[in-house]
Coordinates of C-alpha atoms in Angstrom, one line a residue:
Chain A
M1 CA -8.2 -144.4 4.8
L2 CA -10.5 -146.8 3.0
Q3 CA -7.6 -148.0 0.9
N4 CA -5.5 -148.2 4.1
R5 CA -7.4 -150.6 6.4
G6 CA -10.0 -148.0 7.5
S7 CA -13.8 -148.2 7.6
V8 CA -16.3 -145.4 6.8
S9 CA -16.9 -145.1 10.6
D10 CA -13.2 -144.6 11.2
A11 CA -13.1 -142.0 8.5
Q12 CA -16.0 -140.1 10.1
D13 CA -14.3 -140.2 13.5
V14 CA -11.0 -139.0 12.2
F15 CA -12.6 -136.3 10.2
Q16 CA -14.6 -135.0 13.2
E17 CA -11.4 -135.0 15.3
A18 CA -9.5 -133.2 12.6
I19 CA -12.2 -130.5 12.1
T20 CA -12.2 -129.9 15.9
V21 CA -8.5 -129.4 15.8
L22 CA -8.9 -126.9 13.0
W23 CA -11.7 -125.1 14.9
I24 CA -9.6 -124.6 18.1
N25 CA -6.6 -123.5 16.2
V26 CA -8.7 -120.9 14.4
K27 CA -10.3 -119.8 17.6
E28 CA -6.9 -119.3 19.2
G29 CA -5.3 -117.6 16.2
R30 CA -2.6 -120.2 15.9
L31 CA -2.9 -120.9 12.2
Q32 CA -0.5 -119.6 9.7
E33 CA -1.6 -117.9 6.5
D34 CA -1.1 -120.9 4.3
V35 CA -3.5 -122.8 6.4
T36 CA -6.3 -120.2 6.5
S37 CA -6.1 -119.8 2.8
D38 CA -6.6 -123.6 2.3
P39 CA -8.3 -125.1 5.4
G40 CA -9.2 -128.2 3.4
A41 CA -5.6 -129.1 2.7
Y42 CA -4.8 -128.6 6.4
L43 CA -7.7 -130.8 7.4
F44 CA -6.5 -133.5 5.1
R45 CA -3.0 -133.4 6.5
V46 CA -4.2 -133.5 10.1
A47 CA -6.6 -136.4 9.3
K48 CA -3.9 -138.3 7.5
N49 CA -1.5 -137.9 10.4
K50 CA -4.2 -139.0 12.9
W51 CA -4.9 -142.1 10.9
L52 CA -1.2 -143.0 10.8
D53 CA -1.3 -142.7 14.6
V54 CA -4.2 -145.1 14.7
L55 CA -2.4 -147.6 12.4
R56 CA 0.6 -147.4 14.7
S57 CA -1.5 -148.1 17.8
A58 CA -1.9 -151.5 19.4
G59 CA -5.1 -152.4 17.6
H60 CA -3.4 -152.1 14.2
K61 CA 0.1 -153.2 15.0
H62 CA 0.1 -155.8 12.3
S63 CA -1.0 -153.3 9.7
A64 CA 1.7 -151.5 7.8
P65 CA 0.8 -147.9 6.8
M66 CA 0.8 -147.4 3.0
V67 CA 2.0 -143.8 3.3
D68 CA 5.5 -142.4 3.3
E69 CA 5.7 -140.9 6.8
K70 CA 8.7 -138.8 5.9
H71 CA 6.4 -136.4 4.1
I72 CA 4.2 -135.4 7.0
P73 CA 4.2 -131.6 7.1
Q74 CA 5.4 -129.5 10.0
T75 CA 2.0 -127.8 10.3
V76 CA 0.6 -131.0 11.7
E77 CA 2.6 -130.5 14.8
L78 CA 0.2 -127.8 15.8
A79 CA -2.5 -130.5 15.9
D80 CA -0.8 -132.5 18.7
D81 CA -0.9 -129.5 21.1
A82 CA -4.4 -128.8 20.1
E83 CA -5.5 -132.4 20.7
E84 CA -4.2 -132.4 24.2
R85 CA -5.9 -129.1 24.9
I86 CA -9.2 -130.4 23.4
R87 CA -9.0 -133.4 25.7
R88 CA -8.6 -131.3 28.8
L89 CA -11.4 -128.9 27.8
Q90 CA -13.7 -131.8 27.0
A91 CA -13.0 -133.3 30.4
V92 CA -14.1 -130.2 32.1
Y93 CA -17.2 -129.7 30.0
S94 CA -18.2 -133.3 30.7
N95 CA -18.6 -132.4 34.4
L96 CA -21.5 -130.0 33.7
D97 CA -25.0 -131.3 34.1
E98 CA -27.6 -131.0 31.3
K99 CA -29.2 -127.8 32.5
C100 CA -25.8 -126.1 32.7
R101 CA -24.9 -127.3 29.2
A102 CA -28.2 -126.0 27.8
V103 CA -27.8 -122.5 29.3
L104 CA -24.1 -122.1 28.7
D105 CA -24.2 -123.5 25.1
Q106 CA -26.9 -121.1 24.2
F107 CA -25.2 -118.1 25.7
Y108 CA -21.5 -118.7 24.8
F109 CA -21.7 -120.9 21.7
E110 CA -25.0 -119.8 20.0
R111 CA -24.5 -116.3 21.4
K112 CA -28.2 -115.8 22.4
D113 CA -29.0 -113.1 24.9
L114 CA -30.4 -113.9 28.3
A115 CA -33.9 -112.8 27.4
T116 CA -34.0 -115.2 24.4
I117 CA -32.7 -118.1 26.5
A118 CA -35.3 -117.4 29.2
L119 CA -38.0 -117.4 26.6
V120 CA -36.9 -120.7 25.1
M121 CA -36.5 -122.4 28.5
G122 CA -39.7 -120.8 29.9
V123 CA -38.1 -119.2 33.0
E124 CA -37.3 -115.7 34.2
E125 CA -34.3 -113.9 32.7
E126 CA -32.9 -113.4 36.2
S127 CA -33.0 -117.2 36.7
I128 CA -31.0 -117.8 33.5
R129 CA -28.4 -115.2 34.7
T130 CA -28.1 -117.0 38.0
I131 CA -27.8 -120.4 36.5
K132 CA -25.2 -119.2 34.1
Y133 CA -23.2 -117.7 36.9
R134 CA -23.5 -120.9 39.0
C135 CA -22.5 -123.2 36.2
M136 CA -19.5 -121.0 35.3
M137 CA -18.4 -121.1 38.9
K138 CA -18.6 -124.9 38.8
L139 CA -16.2 -124.8 35.8
R140 CA -14.0 -122.3 37.6
N141 CA -13.6 -124.7 40.5
L142 CA -12.5 -127.4 38.0
K143 CA -9.9 -125.1 36.5
H144 CA -7.0 -127.3 37.7
L145 CA -8.3 -129.9 35.2
I146 CA -8.0 -127.4 32.4
G147 CA -4.7 -125.7 33.1
G148 CA -2.9 -128.2 35.2
E149 CA -3.0 -125.6 37.9
E150 CA -3.3 -126.6 41.6
A151 CA -6.7 -125.9 43.0
Chain B
M1 CA -4.2 -117.6 42.1
K2 CA -6.1 -117.6 45.4
Q3 CA -9.3 -119.7 45.1
Q4 CA -11.8 -117.2 46.4
A5 CA -15.4 -116.6 45.6
L6 CA -15.9 -114.5 42.5
H7 CA -18.8 -112.1 42.9
I8 CA -21.3 -112.1 40.1
A9 CA -20.7 -108.5 39.3
R10 CA -17.0 -109.1 38.8
F11 CA -17.7 -112.3 36.9
E12 CA -20.0 -110.4 34.5
E13 CA -17.5 -107.6 34.1
I14 CA -14.9 -110.1 33.0
E15 CA -17.4 -111.9 30.8
A16 CA -18.4 -108.6 29.1
Y17 CA -14.7 -107.9 28.4
L18 CA -14.1 -111.3 26.9
L19 CA -17.3 -111.2 24.8
G20 CA -16.3 -107.7 23.5
R21 CA -19.2 -106.1 25.2
S22 CA -17.3 -104.1 27.8
S23 CA -18.3 -100.4 27.8
E24 CA -14.8 -99.5 29.0
P25 CA -12.3 -102.1 27.7
A26 CA -9.3 -99.8 27.8
Q27 CA -9.9 -99.1 31.5
F28 CA -10.4 -102.8 32.1
E29 CA -7.1 -103.6 30.4
E30 CA -5.3 -100.9 32.5
R31 CA -6.6 -102.6 35.7
M32 CA -5.5 -106.0 34.4
A33 CA -2.0 -104.7 33.8
S34 CA -1.6 -103.8 37.5
D35 CA -3.8 -106.6 39.0
L36 CA -2.4 -110.1 38.8
D37 CA -5.5 -111.7 40.3
L38 CA -7.7 -110.1 37.8
R39 CA -5.4 -111.1 35.0
E40 CA -5.5 -114.7 36.1
E41 CA -9.2 -114.6 36.7
V42 CA -9.7 -113.4 33.1
E43 CA -7.6 -116.3 31.7
V44 CA -9.5 -118.9 33.7
Q45 CA -12.8 -117.5 32.4
R46 CA -11.5 -117.4 28.9
E47 CA -10.6 -121.1 29.2
N48 CA -14.0 -121.9 30.6
M49 CA -15.8 -120.1 27.8
L50 CA -13.7 -122.0 25.3
A51 CA -14.6 -125.3 27.0
V52 CA -18.3 -124.5 26.6
E53 CA -17.9 -123.4 23.0
L54 CA -15.9 -126.5 22.2
G55 CA -18.7 -128.6 23.8
G56 CA -21.3 -126.8 21.6
F57 CA -19.2 -127.2 18.5
S58 CA -18.5 -130.9 19.1
R59 CA -22.2 -131.5 19.7
T60 CA -23.2 -129.7 16.5
I61 CA -20.7 -131.6 14.4
A62 CA -21.8 -134.9 15.9
E63 CA -25.4 -134.1 15.3
I64 CA -24.7 -133.2 11.6
S65 CA -22.7 -136.4 11.2
K66 CA -25.5 -138.5 12.7
R67 CA -28.1 -136.8 10.5
N68 CA -26.0 -137.4 7.5
A69 CA -25.5 -141.1 8.4
S70 CA -29.2 -141.7 9.0
A71 CA -30.2 -139.9 5.8
D72 CA -27.9 -142.2 3.9
P73 CA -27.6 -145.6 5.5
V74 CA -24.6 -146.5 3.3
V75 CA -22.5 -143.8 5.0
G76 CA -22.7 -145.2 8.5
P77 CA -20.9 -147.8 10.5
A78 CA -19.5 -150.3 8.1
P79 CA -17.1 -153.2 8.0
V80 CA -13.5 -152.6 6.9
V81 CA -13.3 -151.8 3.3
R82 CA -10.3 -153.0 1.3
R83 CA -11.2 -151.7 -2.0
A84 CA -13.6 -148.7 -2.0
S85 CA -15.8 -148.4 -5.0
T86 CA -16.0 -145.0 -6.8
L87 CA -19.5 -144.6 -5.5
W88 CA -18.5 -145.0 -1.9
V89 CA -15.7 -142.6 -2.3
L90 CA -18.0 -140.0 -3.8
R91 CA -20.5 -140.4 -1.0
I92 CA -17.9 -140.0 1.7
A93 CA -16.5 -137.0 -0.1
A94 CA -19.9 -135.5 -0.2
G95 CA -20.4 -136.1 3.5
V96 CA -16.9 -134.6 4.2
A97 CA -17.7 -131.6 2.1
L98 CA -21.0 -131.0 3.9
L99 CA -19.3 -131.3 7.3
L100 CA -16.5 -129.0 6.2
G101 CA -19.0 -126.4 4.9
V102 CA -21.0 -126.4 8.1
A103 CA -17.9 -126.3 10.3
W104 CA -16.5 -123.4 8.3
W105 CA -19.9 -121.7 8.6
F106 CA -19.7 -122.0 12.4
L107 CA -16.2 -120.5 12.3
A108 CA -17.5 -117.7 10.3
R109 CA -20.5 -116.8 12.4
P110 CA -22.4 -114.5 13.1
D111 CA -25.7 -115.5 11.4
A112 CA -27.8 -113.3 9.1
F113 CA -29.7 -111.5 12.0
D114 CA -26.4 -110.7 13.7
Q115 CA -24.9 -109.5 10.4
V116 CA -27.9 -107.2 9.8
L117 CA -27.6 -105.8 13.3
A118 CA -23.9 -105.2 12.8
E119 CA -24.5 -103.4 9.6
Y120 CA -27.5 -101.3 10.6
Y121 CA -27.4 -100.8 14.3
V122 CA -25.6 -97.7 15.5
A123 CA -26.1 -96.5 19.1
D124 CA -27.8 -93.1 19.1
P125 CA -25.1 -90.5 19.8
G126 CA -27.2 -88.7 22.4
L127 CA -28.2 -85.1 22.8
P128 CA -25.8 -82.2 23.2
V129 CA -25.9 -81.9 26.9
P130 CA -26.8 -78.2 27.4
M131 CA -29.7 -78.3 25.0
S132 CA -31.7 -81.3 26.0
A133 CA -35.4 -81.2 25.7
T134 CA -36.1 -81.7 29.4
N135 CA -33.9 -78.8 30.5
D136 CA -33.1 -80.8 33.6
A137 CA -29.8 -81.1 35.3
A138 CA -30.4 -84.7 36.4
F139 CA -31.2 -85.6 32.8
H140 CA -28.0 -84.0 31.5
D141 CA -26.0 -85.8 34.1
A142 CA -27.3 -89.2 32.9
M143 CA -26.8 -88.1 29.3
V144 CA -23.1 -87.6 30.1
D145 CA -23.0 -91.2 31.4
Y146 CA -24.8 -92.4 28.3
K147 CA -22.3 -90.6 26.0
M148 CA -19.4 -92.1 28.0
G149 CA -20.9 -95.6 27.5
A150 CA -21.7 -96.0 31.1
Y151 CA -25.2 -97.3 30.2
P152 CA -26.1 -99.0 33.6
K153 CA -25.5 -95.7 35.3
A154 CA -27.6 -93.7 32.8
I155 CA -30.4 -96.3 33.0
A156 CA -30.5 -96.0 36.8
K157 CA -30.6 -92.2 36.7
W158 CA -33.2 -92.0 34.0
N159 CA -35.4 -94.6 35.6
V160 CA -35.6 -92.4 38.7
L161 CA -36.7 -89.5 36.6
L162 CA -39.2 -91.6 34.7
V163 CA -41.1 -92.2 37.9
N164 CA -42.1 -88.6 38.1
D165 CA -42.3 -87.9 34.4
P166 CA -43.6 -91.1 32.7
Q167 CA -44.9 -89.4 29.6
N168 CA -41.6 -87.5 28.7
D169 CA -40.8 -88.9 25.3
T170 CA -37.2 -87.6 25.3
L171 CA -36.6 -89.4 28.5
R172 CA -38.3 -92.6 27.3
Y173 CA -36.4 -92.5 24.0
Y174 CA -32.9 -92.2 25.5
L175 CA -33.7 -94.6 28.3
A176 CA -34.7 -97.1 25.5
N177 CA -31.5 -96.4 23.7
A178 CA -29.5 -97.0 26.9
Q179 CA -31.3 -100.3 27.5
M180 CA -30.6 -101.4 24.0
A181 CA -26.9 -100.4 24.2
D182 CA -26.7 -102.3 27.4
V183 CA -28.2 -105.3 25.7
N184 CA -31.4 -105.2 27.8
V185 CA -33.4 -105.8 24.7
V186 CA -36.7 -106.7 26.3
E187 CA -36.7 -103.5 28.3
A188 CA -35.8 -101.5 25.2
I189 CA -38.6 -103.1 23.2
Q190 CA -41.2 -102.1 25.8
L191 CA -40.1 -98.5 25.7
Y192 CA -39.8 -98.3 21.9
Q193 CA -43.3 -99.9 21.5
G194 CA -44.7 -97.1 23.6
L195 CA -43.0 -94.4 21.6
S196 CA -43.9 -96.0 18.3
A197 CA -47.5 -95.9 19.3
D198 CA -47.3 -92.1 19.8
T199 CA -47.4 -90.7 16.3
K200 CA -47.1 -87.1 17.6
S201 CA -43.7 -87.7 19.2
V202 CA -40.7 -86.3 17.4
F203 CA -39.0 -89.6 18.3
H204 CA -41.7 -91.6 16.6
D205 CA -39.9 -92.6 13.4
K206 CA -36.6 -93.2 15.2
A207 CA -38.2 -95.3 17.9
E208 CA -40.0 -97.4 15.3
W209 CA -36.8 -98.0 13.4
R210 CA -35.0 -99.0 16.6
L211 CA -37.9 -101.2 17.7
F212 CA -37.5 -103.1 14.4
L213 CA -33.7 -103.5 15.0
A214 CA -34.5 -104.7 18.5
Y215 CA -36.6 -107.5 17.0
V216 CA -33.7 -108.3 14.7
H217 CA -31.5 -108.5 17.8
M218 CA -33.9 -110.9 19.3
H219 CA -33.8 -113.1 16.2
D220 CA -37.6 -112.7 16.2
A221 CA -38.3 -113.6 12.6
E222 CA -42.1 -113.3 12.9
Q223 CA -42.0 -109.8 14.3
V224 CA -39.4 -108.8 11.8
Q225 CA -41.4 -110.0 8.8
N226 CA -44.7 -108.6 10.1
F227 CA -43.3 -105.2 11.0
K228 CA -44.9 -102.2 9.2
V229 CA -43.5 -98.7 9.4
A230 CA -45.7 -95.6 9.3
S231 CA -46.2 -94.2 5.8
G232 CA -43.5 -91.6 5.0
S233 CA -41.0 -93.1 7.5
P234 CA -37.5 -92.3 6.4
Y235 CA -36.6 -95.9 7.4
A236 CA -39.1 -97.6 5.2
A237 CA -36.5 -98.7 2.5
E238 CA -34.1 -100.1 5.1
V239 CA -36.9 -102.0 6.9
S240 CA -38.1 -103.5 3.6
A241 CA -34.5 -104.4 2.5
I242 CA -33.8 -106.2 5.8
Q243 CA -37.1 -108.1 5.7
E244 CA -36.2 -109.3 2.2
L245 CA -32.7 -110.3 3.4
L246 CA -34.1 -112.2 6.4
K247 CA -36.9 -113.9 4.6
E248 CA -35.3 -117.3 4.8

């Protein structure tokens, strides 16, 4: 990317996006064996493809990519679906307030139990249970944003 | 799917299934097969949990990236580079490798405490029903629930018995095991602590060992490292090995 009109900041952004694509594909079991055996190569391909998209975008329309686009592998197609999915999920998550994020992150992402979260946040375990339920119901009511389903 | 209120009990039942903590997953799947609303509710909840995990993952990656940038001001926002020096390339590669390693670690969780628990914790199989120490039909009835994995039912029944027989160590031990199996770790710890203090109880060593595992479950590094088993405990070697493993 640095040799192809990109900055360090661009490289970091593209890498973060690519690694998130890898993460969601692993979570959902959508990766083929060649990818799981060499995640670094997959990441590189996704990042490369993303950068080519950026170069083709309006901001870079005068920049000619220095890569042969014919050689973009098929596996990168997976990334396009994943990116759309990530965008929808992020839109839903962004509707949660800070308190909800703190509780839900600890429970579902860090996999802490209710007692531990209660201890960390200095409240009763039953309160954490209620907050978790309330916050997840908020997400449930936003489900049309995730799945395109009518509310 | 009809947008109706979802009762907290049903929500938690679905949650337990999705987190792999359901005591009766096969029965739950049977119900899903014949209940479209339940099936759709499970899918919605799966998506919501994924949204939360994605939020946590993105936040973590962003924090790591920020820390990396602030630790090395060169690897931060920078003007367009036309010819990257070898040093720059190496620095970026190092940052990328760090991020990749951390991200892969997140994909490969659980952490050391969870790994220890997965390796060492096995739910107590329970007593043979006709021979239990209390010789009590109500106790046997709850033991059947316990053995079937219906821990909340067993807990409710044993708690009733405990009111009239608070010193019964058999009752306290299996109630503690049921609490632990139902992931009510704080309640389990309280019961195990009482049993561990009673050196005459036949459940003393087992309770002590399970108390230690409960601290591991809580990720309570201080309690784990300061834990001392009674001399002659058959679990001394395991406790020591785990303490060594979790030292860092």
